Tab-separated table of C-alpha atoms (C1' of nucleotides) in Angstrom:
chain	number	residue	atom	x	y	z
A	688	MET	CA	0.000	0.000	0.000
A	689	SER	CA	1.510	3.318	-0.991
A	690	LEU	CA	1.186	6.741	0.570
A	691	THR	CA	-0.328	8.214	-2.522
A	692	ASN	CA	-2.757	5.414	-3.016
A	693	VAL	CA	-4.479	4.802	0.284
A	694	LYS	CA	-7.690	3.049	-0.535
A	695	ASP	CA	-10.073	1.805	2.062
A	696	GLY	CA	-10.662	-1.799	1.151
A	697	SER	CA	-12.972	-2.116	4.147
A	698	LYS	CA	-15.983	-1.318	2.039
A	699	GLY	CA	-17.854	-4.145	0.511
A	700	ARG	CA	-15.823	-7.183	1.465
A	701	ILE	CA	-16.550	-9.968	3.943
A	702	ILE	CA	-13.487	-11.871	5.087
A	703	PHE	CA	-13.054	-14.698	7.580
A	704	HIS	CA	-9.797	-15.405	9.343
A	705	ILE	CA	-9.810	-19.005	10.522
A	706	ASP	CA	-7.278	-19.864	13.190
A	707	PHE	CA	-7.086	-23.397	14.544
A	708	ASP	CA	-6.729	-23.376	18.311
A	709	TYR	CA	-3.362	-24.472	19.749
A	710	PHE	CA	-3.070	-26.499	16.557
A	711	TYR	CA	-0.219	-28.971	17.182
A	712	ALA	CA	-1.386	-29.749	20.702
A	713	GLN	CA	-4.974	-30.095	19.525
A	714	CYS	CA	-3.842	-32.587	16.865
A	715	GLU	CA	-2.092	-34.569	19.580
A	716	GLU	CA	-5.279	-34.586	21.662
A	717	LEU	CA	-7.216	-35.933	18.694
A	718	ARG	CA	-4.677	-38.686	18.106
A	719	ASP	CA	-4.704	-39.666	21.774
A	720	PRO	CA	-7.977	-38.655	23.452
A	721	SER	CA	-6.585	-39.634	26.866
A	722	LEU	CA	-4.601	-36.362	26.697
A	723	LYS	CA	-7.788	-34.286	26.956
A	724	GLY	CA	-7.875	-32.283	30.156
A	725	LYS	CA	-4.139	-32.750	30.787
A	726	PRO	CA	-1.478	-30.144	30.067
A	727	VAL	CA	-0.004	-30.992	26.635
A	728	VAL	CA	3.282	-29.461	25.531
A	729	VAL	CA	4.582	-29.998	21.991
A	730	CYS	CA	8.359	-29.536	21.906
A	731	VAL	CA	11.158	-29.040	19.397
A	732	TYR	CA	14.058	-30.952	20.905
A	733	SER	CA	17.489	-29.797	19.726
A	734	ALA	CA	20.486	-31.952	18.829
A	735	ARG	CA	22.005	-31.353	22.258
A	736	GLY	CA	19.939	-34.125	23.771
A	737	GLY	CA	18.140	-34.146	27.099
A	738	ASP	CA	15.594	-31.386	27.426
A	739	SER	CA	17.457	-28.869	25.307
A	740	GLY	CA	14.998	-27.152	22.992
A	741	ALA	CA	11.930	-24.972	22.999
A	742	VAL	CA	8.162	-25.285	23.270
A	743	SER	CA	6.394	-25.117	19.942
A	744	THR	CA	2.770	-25.147	21.160
A	745	SER	CA	0.895	-25.968	24.313
A	746	ASN	CA	-2.770	-26.520	25.031
A	747	TYR	CA	-4.804	-24.226	27.268
A	748	LYS	CA	-4.370	-26.421	30.315
A	749	ALA	CA	-0.585	-26.045	30.032
A	750	ARG	CA	-0.949	-22.307	29.436
A	751	GLU	CA	-2.637	-21.989	32.825
A	752	TYR	CA	0.793	-22.834	34.248
A	753	GLY	CA	2.559	-20.244	32.109
A	754	VAL	CA	3.780	-22.737	29.523
A	755	LYS	CA	3.605	-21.037	26.130
A	756	SER	CA	5.267	-21.083	22.716
A	757	GLY	CA	8.952	-20.296	22.600
A	758	ILE	CA	9.976	-20.912	26.196
A	759	PRO	CA	12.774	-23.415	26.925
A	760	ILE	CA	11.614	-26.986	27.507
A	761	LYS	CA	13.490	-27.057	30.799
A	762	LEU	CA	11.577	-24.021	31.986
A	763	ALA	CA	8.281	-25.592	30.879
A	764	LYS	CA	9.100	-28.777	32.805
A	765	ASN	CA	9.897	-26.716	35.843
A	766	LYS	CA	6.572	-24.889	35.642
A	767	LEU	CA	4.765	-28.217	35.401
A	768	LYS	CA	6.918	-30.123	37.890
A	769	ASP	CA	4.011	-30.560	40.314
A	770	VAL	CA	1.617	-31.753	37.622
A	771	PRO	CA	2.280	-35.468	37.152
A	772	ASP	CA	-0.094	-35.941	34.215
A	773	ALA	CA	1.508	-33.215	32.072
A	774	LYS	CA	2.579	-34.600	28.687
A	775	PHE	CA	5.635	-33.489	26.736
A	776	LEU	CA	5.614	-34.649	23.120
A	777	PRO	CA	8.034	-34.083	20.211
A	778	VAL	CA	6.684	-32.259	17.129
A	779	ASP	CA	5.346	-34.497	14.367
A	780	HIS	CA	5.155	-32.224	11.347
A	781	ASN	CA	3.967	-34.919	8.941
A	782	TYR	CA	0.926	-35.665	11.061
A	783	TYR	CA	0.056	-31.981	11.533
A	784	SER	CA	0.402	-31.404	7.784
A	785	GLU	CA	-2.044	-34.230	7.079
A	786	MET	CA	-4.547	-32.766	9.537
A	787	SER	CA	-4.015	-29.314	8.088
A	788	ASP	CA	-4.667	-30.546	4.530
A	789	LYS	CA	-7.960	-32.103	5.596
A	790	ALA	CA	-9.047	-29.031	7.547
A	791	MET	CA	-8.125	-26.590	4.795
A	792	LYS	CA	-9.987	-28.672	2.230
A	793	ILE	CA	-13.148	-28.139	4.266
A	794	ALA	CA	-12.504	-24.418	4.781
A	795	ARG	CA	-11.808	-23.947	1.080
A	796	LYS	CA	-15.262	-25.241	0.156
A	797	TYR	CA	-16.834	-22.162	1.687
A	798	ALA	CA	-14.573	-19.625	0.006
A	799	ASP	CA	-14.868	-17.360	-2.997
A	800	LYS	CA	-11.139	-16.847	-2.500
A	801	PHE	CA	-8.820	-18.793	-0.225
A	802	GLU	CA	-5.434	-17.916	1.245
A	803	LEU	CA	-3.412	-20.342	3.335
A	804	VAL	CA	-1.236	-18.846	6.065
A	805	GLY	CA	1.121	-21.395	7.527
A	806	VAL	CA	-0.263	-24.726	8.618
A	807	ASP	CA	-3.011	-23.585	10.988
A	808	GLU	CA	-4.513	-20.394	9.564
A	809	ALA	CA	-6.405	-19.275	6.497
A	810	PHE	CA	-8.235	-16.264	5.148
A	811	ILE	CA	-11.377	-16.900	3.172
A	812	GLU	CA	-13.311	-14.247	1.329
A	813	VAL	CA	-17.048	-14.892	1.214
A	814	THR	CA	-18.356	-11.604	-0.182
A	815	GLU	CA	-20.013	-13.092	-3.268
A	816	ARG	CA	-21.292	-16.164	-1.500
A	817	LEU	CA	-23.047	-13.938	1.031
A	818	GLU	CA	-24.108	-11.402	-1.615
A	819	ASN	CA	-22.456	-8.684	0.445
A	820	ASP	CA	-24.740	-9.334	3.387
A	821	PHE	CA	-22.810	-9.043	6.657
A	822	GLY	CA	-25.936	-10.176	8.465
A	823	ARG	CA	-25.474	-13.717	7.150
A	824	ALA	CA	-21.772	-13.969	8.009
A	825	LYS	CA	-22.147	-15.372	11.483
A	826	GLU	CA	-24.394	-18.161	10.291
A	827	LEU	CA	-21.881	-19.175	7.617
A	828	ALA	CA	-18.992	-19.097	10.077
A	829	MET	CA	-20.964	-21.341	12.424
A	830	ALA	CA	-21.450	-23.780	9.560
A	831	VAL	CA	-17.684	-23.831	8.866
A	832	LYS	CA	-16.918	-24.430	12.525
A	833	GLN	CA	-19.566	-27.137	12.769
A	834	GLU	CA	-18.273	-29.058	9.761
A	835	LEU	CA	-14.682	-28.896	11.017
A	836	LYS	CA	-15.835	-30.144	14.401
A	837	ASN	CA	-18.033	-32.926	12.998
A	838	GLU	CA	-15.647	-34.175	10.325
A	839	LEU	CA	-12.293	-33.810	12.075
A	840	GLY	CA	-13.029	-32.974	15.704
A	841	LEU	CA	-11.051	-29.742	15.356
A	842	THR	CA	-12.030	-26.452	16.942
A	843	CYS	CA	-11.035	-23.089	15.531
A	844	SER	CA	-11.576	-19.414	16.182
A	845	ILE	CA	-12.978	-17.269	13.410
A	846	GLY	CA	-12.765	-13.517	12.996
A	847	ILE	CA	-15.114	-11.849	10.540
A	848	ALA	CA	-14.429	-8.353	9.220
A	849	PRO	CA	-14.325	-6.276	6.035
A	850	ASN	CA	-10.567	-6.796	5.649
A	851	LYS	CA	-7.742	-9.186	6.526
A	852	LEU	CA	-6.158	-6.933	9.153
A	853	VAL	CA	-9.278	-6.682	11.312
A	854	ALA	CA	-10.391	-10.274	10.642
A	855	LYS	CA	-7.049	-11.489	11.974
A	856	ILE	CA	-7.287	-9.388	15.115
A	857	ALA	CA	-10.891	-10.520	15.561
A	858	SER	CA	-10.041	-14.231	15.395
A	859	ASP	CA	-7.623	-13.683	18.260
A	860	PHE	CA	-10.195	-11.744	20.302
A	861	GLN	CA	-12.105	-14.738	21.578
A	862	LYS	CA	-10.293	-18.041	21.929
A	863	PRO	CA	-10.522	-20.985	21.879
A	864	ASP	CA	-13.515	-22.001	19.774
A	865	GLY	CA	-14.410	-18.345	19.319
A	866	LEU	CA	-16.371	-16.332	16.793
A	867	THR	CA	-16.013	-12.560	16.577
A	868	LEU	CA	-17.810	-10.393	14.059
A	869	VAL	CA	-16.678	-6.827	13.422
A	870	LYS	CA	-18.957	-4.902	11.074
A	871	PRO	CA	-17.518	-1.945	9.121
A	872	GLU	CA	-19.147	0.594	11.420
A	873	GLU	CA	-17.773	-1.194	14.519
A	874	ILE	CA	-14.091	-1.227	13.527
A	875	LYS	CA	-13.063	1.930	15.344
A	876	THR	CA	-14.696	0.934	18.626
A	877	PHE	CA	-13.358	-2.606	18.354
A	878	LEU	CA	-9.753	-1.536	17.848
A	879	THR	CA	-9.441	1.487	20.077
A	880	ASN	CA	-8.554	-0.166	23.397
A	881	LEU	CA	-6.551	-3.081	22.005
A	882	ASN	CA	-2.809	-3.224	22.504
A	883	VAL	CA	-0.716	-2.144	19.478
A	884	GLY	CA	0.959	-5.555	19.604
A	885	LYS	CA	-2.288	-7.031	18.274
A	886	ILE	CA	-1.517	-5.544	14.867
A	887	VAL	CA	0.133	-8.104	12.584
A	888	GLY	CA	3.737	-7.115	12.055
A	889	VAL	CA	4.047	-5.345	15.391
A	890	GLY	CA	6.346	-7.520	17.461
A	891	LYS	CA	8.326	-6.797	20.601
A	892	LYS	CA	10.734	-4.242	19.126
A	893	THR	CA	8.141	-2.284	17.183
A	894	GLU	CA	5.851	-2.301	20.191
A	895	GLU	CA	8.609	-0.865	22.384
A	896	ILE	CA	9.213	1.983	19.952
A	897	LEU	CA	5.489	2.696	19.656
A	898	ASN	CA	5.173	2.715	23.457
A	899	GLU	CA	7.984	5.261	23.630
A	900	MET	CA	6.070	7.352	21.112
A	901	GLY	CA	3.091	7.278	23.467
A	902	ALA	CA	1.043	4.594	21.770
A	903	ARG	CA	0.138	1.605	23.895
A	904	THR	CA	-3.279	1.062	22.348
A	905	ILE	CA	-4.409	1.152	18.748
A	906	GLY	CA	-6.551	4.172	19.615
A	907	GLU	CA	-3.453	6.004	20.831
A	908	LEU	CA	-1.600	4.952	17.691
A	909	SER	CA	-4.282	6.642	15.610
A	910	ASN	CA	-3.333	9.941	17.255
A	911	ILE	CA	0.202	9.796	15.876
A	912	ASP	CA	0.606	11.543	12.560
A	913	ILE	CA	1.913	9.801	9.490
A	914	TYR	CA	5.042	11.953	9.413
A	915	GLN	CA	6.171	10.660	12.819
A	916	LEU	CA	5.420	7.088	11.863
A	917	THR	CA	7.261	7.163	8.546
A	918	LYS	CA	10.167	8.953	10.191
A	919	ASN	CA	10.536	6.162	12.758
A	920	PHE	CA	9.649	3.129	10.672
A	921	GLY	CA	10.217	4.054	7.043
A	922	LYS	CA	7.628	4.797	4.406
A	923	LYS	CA	6.158	1.373	3.955
A	924	ILE	CA	5.778	0.277	7.566
A	925	GLY	CA	4.915	3.808	8.730
A	926	THR	CA	2.061	4.009	6.237
A	927	TYR	CA	0.969	0.505	7.130
A	928	LEU	CA	0.775	1.416	10.836
A	929	TYR	CA	-1.057	4.657	10.090
A	930	ASN	CA	-3.720	2.763	8.170
A	931	ALA	CA	-3.803	-0.185	10.570
A	932	ALA	CA	-4.648	2.157	13.461
A	933	ARG	CA	-7.754	3.130	11.496
A	934	GLY	CA	-8.637	-0.429	10.573
A	935	ILE	CA	-7.862	0.299	6.929
A	936	ASP	CA	-6.412	-2.515	4.863
A	937	ASP	CA	-6.969	-3.363	1.216
A	938	GLU	CA	-4.746	-6.432	0.954
A	939	PRO	CA	-6.557	-8.943	-1.237
A	940	VAL	CA	-7.164	-12.554	-0.292
A	941	VAL	CA	-4.873	-14.440	-2.668
A	942	GLU	CA	-3.738	-18.004	-3.135
A	943	SER	CA	-0.324	-18.291	-1.477
A	944	GLU	CA	2.530	-17.603	-3.827
A	945	SER	CA	5.494	-19.910	-4.262
A	946	VAL	CA	8.442	-19.840	-1.896
A	947	THR	CA	11.178	-17.227	-2.248
A	948	GLN	CA	13.739	-18.772	0.097
A	949	ILE	CA	14.680	-22.174	1.490
A	950	SER	CA	16.649	-22.599	4.703
A	951	ARG	CA	17.755	-25.118	7.297
A	952	ILE	CA	19.072	-24.453	10.769
A	953	THR	CA	20.448	-26.722	13.457
A	954	THR	CA	21.675	-26.470	17.011
A	955	LEU	CA	25.307	-27.545	17.369
A	956	LYS	CA	25.961	-30.369	19.816
A	957	LYS	CA	28.412	-28.082	21.555
A	958	SER	CA	28.974	-24.334	21.178
A	959	THR	CA	32.235	-23.528	19.392
A	960	ASN	CA	34.081	-20.879	17.429
A	961	ALA	CA	36.202	-23.364	15.484
A	962	VAL	CA	35.085	-23.495	11.855
A	963	GLU	CA	36.422	-27.052	11.431
A	964	GLU	CA	34.117	-28.251	14.203
A	965	MET	CA	31.120	-26.826	12.334
A	966	LEU	CA	31.958	-28.123	8.858
A	967	GLY	CA	30.099	-31.405	9.338
A	968	ASP	CA	26.905	-29.586	10.314
A	969	LEU	CA	27.436	-27.011	7.593
A	970	GLU	CA	27.746	-29.730	4.992
A	971	SER	CA	24.597	-31.559	6.028
A	972	LEU	CA	22.643	-28.284	6.188
A	973	CYS	CA	23.841	-27.447	2.676
A	974	LYS	CA	22.862	-30.919	1.464
A	975	ASP	CA	19.384	-30.581	2.983
A	976	VAL	CA	18.856	-27.141	1.484
A	977	HIS	CA	20.196	-28.282	-1.873
A	978	LYS	CA	17.932	-31.330	-1.917
A	979	SER	CA	14.877	-29.169	-1.250
A	980	VAL	CA	15.903	-26.629	-3.886
A	981	ILE	CA	16.333	-29.305	-6.560
A	982	GLU	CA	13.130	-31.136	-5.605
A	983	ARG	CA	11.182	-27.935	-6.042
A	984	GLY	CA	12.805	-27.220	-9.387
A	985	PHE	CA	14.711	-24.080	-8.421
A	986	SER	CA	18.159	-22.627	-8.829
A	987	PHE	CA	19.450	-20.053	-6.347
A	988	LYS	CA	21.297	-16.776	-6.766
A	989	SER	CA	21.938	-15.847	-3.142
A	990	VAL	CA	23.479	-17.819	-0.280
A	991	SER	CA	23.266	-16.828	3.398
A	992	ILE	CA	24.412	-18.254	6.648
A	993	MET	CA	23.030	-17.496	10.066
A	994	LEU	CA	24.799	-17.872	13.379
A	995	ILE	CA	23.026	-17.788	16.694
A	996	LEU	CA	25.648	-17.041	19.286
A	997	ASP	CA	25.803	-18.151	22.891
A	998	ASP	CA	24.011	-15.019	24.089
A	999	LEU	CA	21.274	-15.855	21.527
A	1000	SER	CA	22.157	-12.844	19.402
A	1001	ILE	CA	21.932	-13.392	15.671
A	1002	LYS	CA	24.589	-12.831	13.039
A	1003	THR	CA	23.889	-13.280	9.355
A	1004	LYS	CA	26.011	-13.062	6.234
A	1005	SER	CA	24.967	-13.420	2.656
A	1006	ARG	CA	26.433	-13.303	-0.805
A	1007	SER	CA	24.945	-13.067	-4.265
A	1008	LEU	CA	26.256	-15.365	-6.979
A	1009	LYS	CA	27.153	-14.130	-10.451
A	1010	SER	CA	24.410	-16.290	-11.928
A	1011	PRO	CA	21.756	-18.703	-10.602
A	1012	SER	CA	23.219	-22.038	-9.544
A	1013	THR	CA	22.024	-25.560	-8.837
A	1014	SER	CA	25.438	-26.748	-7.658
A	1015	SER	CA	25.690	-28.418	-4.279
A	1016	GLU	CA	29.470	-27.842	-4.266
A	1017	GLU	CA	29.084	-24.143	-4.959
A	1018	LEU	CA	26.528	-23.814	-2.167
A	1019	PHE	CA	28.874	-25.435	0.321
A	1020	LYS	CA	31.896	-23.480	-0.890
A	1021	VAL	CA	30.169	-20.096	-0.536
A	1022	ALA	CA	28.574	-21.052	2.786
A	1023	LYS	CA	31.996	-22.054	4.113
A	1024	VAL	CA	33.551	-18.723	3.141
A	1025	LEU	CA	30.658	-16.864	4.784
A	1026	LEU	CA	31.024	-18.979	7.906
A	1027	GLU	CA	34.753	-18.244	8.132
A	1028	GLU	CA	34.084	-14.512	7.743
A	1029	ALA	CA	31.267	-14.514	10.285
A	1030	VAL	CA	33.224	-16.470	12.890
A	1031	ALA	CA	36.214	-14.150	12.476
A	1032	GLU	CA	33.941	-11.173	13.202
A	1033	SER	CA	32.250	-12.732	16.246
A	1034	GLN	CA	33.592	-12.697	19.766
A	1035	LEU	CA	31.185	-15.297	21.168
A	1036	LEU	CA	30.826	-19.028	20.632
A	1037	VAL	CA	28.333	-20.250	18.031
A	1038	ARG	CA	25.321	-22.130	19.390
A	1039	ARG	CA	23.204	-22.646	16.251
A	1040	LEU	CA	24.095	-22.638	12.571
A	1041	GLY	CA	21.819	-22.073	9.559
A	1042	VAL	CA	22.086	-22.012	5.770
A	1043	LYS	CA	19.677	-20.232	3.452
A	1044	VAL	CA	19.337	-19.806	-0.296
A	1045	SER	CA	17.180	-17.080	-1.824
A	1046	GLU	CA	16.539	-15.240	-5.075
A	1047	LEU	CA	15.142	-18.519	-6.317
A	1048	VAL	CA	14.647	-18.985	-10.032
A	1049	SER	CA	12.570	-21.771	-11.497
A	1050	SER	CA	15.072	-24.087	-13.201
A	1051	LYS	CA	12.356	-25.380	-15.482
A	1052	GLY	CA	11.799	-21.860	-16.774
A	1053	GLN	CA	15.536	-21.483	-17.221
A	1054	ASP	CA	15.725	-24.633	-19.311
A	1055	THR	CA	13.007	-23.330	-21.544
A	1056	LEU	CA	14.759	-20.003	-21.873
A	1057	PHE	CA	18.073	-21.659	-22.702
A	1058	LYS	CA	16.426	-23.856	-25.284
A	1059	TYR	CA	14.746	-20.802	-26.767
A	1060	ILE	CA	18.047	-18.944	-26.963
A	1061	GLU	CA	19.704	-21.949	-28.596
B	689	DG	C1'	18.355	12.273	-6.675
B	690	DA	C1'	16.898	7.815	-8.518
B	691	DC	C1'	17.870	3.292	-8.840
B	692	DT	C1'	19.909	-1.165	-7.674
B	693	DA	C1'	22.415	-4.834	-5.327
B	694	DG	C1'	23.979	-6.508	-1.206
B	695	DT	C1'	23.288	-7.130	3.523
B	696	DG	C1'	21.104	-7.426	7.996
B	697	DT	C1'	16.948	-7.211	11.186
B	698	DC	C1'	12.281	-8.001	12.609
B	699	DG	C1'	8.232	-10.646	12.888
B	700	DA	C1'	4.799	-14.626	12.192
B	701	DC	C1'	3.782	-19.196	12.990
C	652	DT	C1'	18.408	-19.356	39.391
C	653	DT	C1'	18.814	-20.852	34.800
C	654	DA	C1'	17.052	-22.900	31.112
C	655	DC	C1'	16.273	-21.283	24.469
C	656	DG	C1'	13.559	-24.228	17.717
C	657	DG	C1'	13.100	-24.090	12.836
C	658	DT	C1'	11.347	-21.927	8.512
C	659	DC	C1'	9.725	-18.372	5.955
C	660	DG	C1'	8.458	-13.375	4.258
C	661	DA	C1'	9.127	-8.450	4.228
C	662	DC	C1'	11.664	-4.472	4.270
C	663	DA	C1'	15.212	-1.009	6.023
C	664	DC	C1'	19.841	0.561	5.565
C	665	DT	C1'	24.043	1.383	2.968
C	666	DA	C1'	27.082	1.911	-0.755
C	667	DG	C1'	27.852	2.170	-5.527
C	668	DT	C1'	26.478	3.804	-10.119
C	669	DC	C1'	24.625	6.854	-13.380
DNA sequence: GACTAGTGTCGAC
DNA sequence: TTACGGTCGACACTAGTC
């Protein structure tokens, strides 16, 4: 959305944001109904063994004990140490993907337009289906929820609004198994007392800056002029925030586009600053990335590495290639150079190591182009 | 000053 | 008391070029 072209897409659209409740943990409850009522914590265990790793998702019972996404597994276990029936399970992405496919197939049936967001969220536009009648939206959302519940046993929270921005905030308003409808004329009242962090794209850092500028709530954000916002956040994000504070958003609901980057990251068995000790991990990361790139029919023009240091700070380095490549050797060679440079610049030990390729080009398209040129 | 390429940071899930 | 994953998208900043 540009400064000179601020349109209010709020008029005339009806959009649902469907958000499956505590998705991974809910999937686990469905697979093993004996988990119902117990705290369930789905974990990403790292290569360090033991309880090294972080919590991916937890169900609401676990959240009552302060166990939420992102906290260390050890901390989660500590919080639940007096709860003998708490369950800690490793993530099972294949199973969640299967469940997601089934759920999204149902959601898609109701949509004029469908947009998948990650594995557990989707936007569906239903303007035509409802003939622009907001009055019928709740009934349709109930039908979606009912079918998901009957067919798969899954609960979700749905936000209904004239645009994606407000629909997303609305789905988060009442959880789990919630349904929140925000009509066009209710947007201002709905948003005004909500925390600025509820706006998509406003994370911890942005929220801190906004707080310093005097905006804790979305209503307060709407009092800040666009000049201040663009000065602090740049033109694009500043304009986005200015509009978001007013509930204005004209982003269309679109089928998800193809990937633009592919990456793999791992936690080293032991923190180190010796490049030789990381070469084994670097090589297998490169192989994994390369395999995925080739399987998806891409070549890559940019290679990056990411280091997460012992204080959990992040260091990245990237390099563009002269021309798109599909070479596994070239990927490893460039990644190794970047790693050597990054390690030389860092004072701390490296805890985690990642490899990323971007500026992806469809190799199939390239072939065609080459053939054409020939 | 406009544009671009390269690089690094933030945020969502 | 501490504890700490993996993958992706978007965009800001900077330097170089014209």
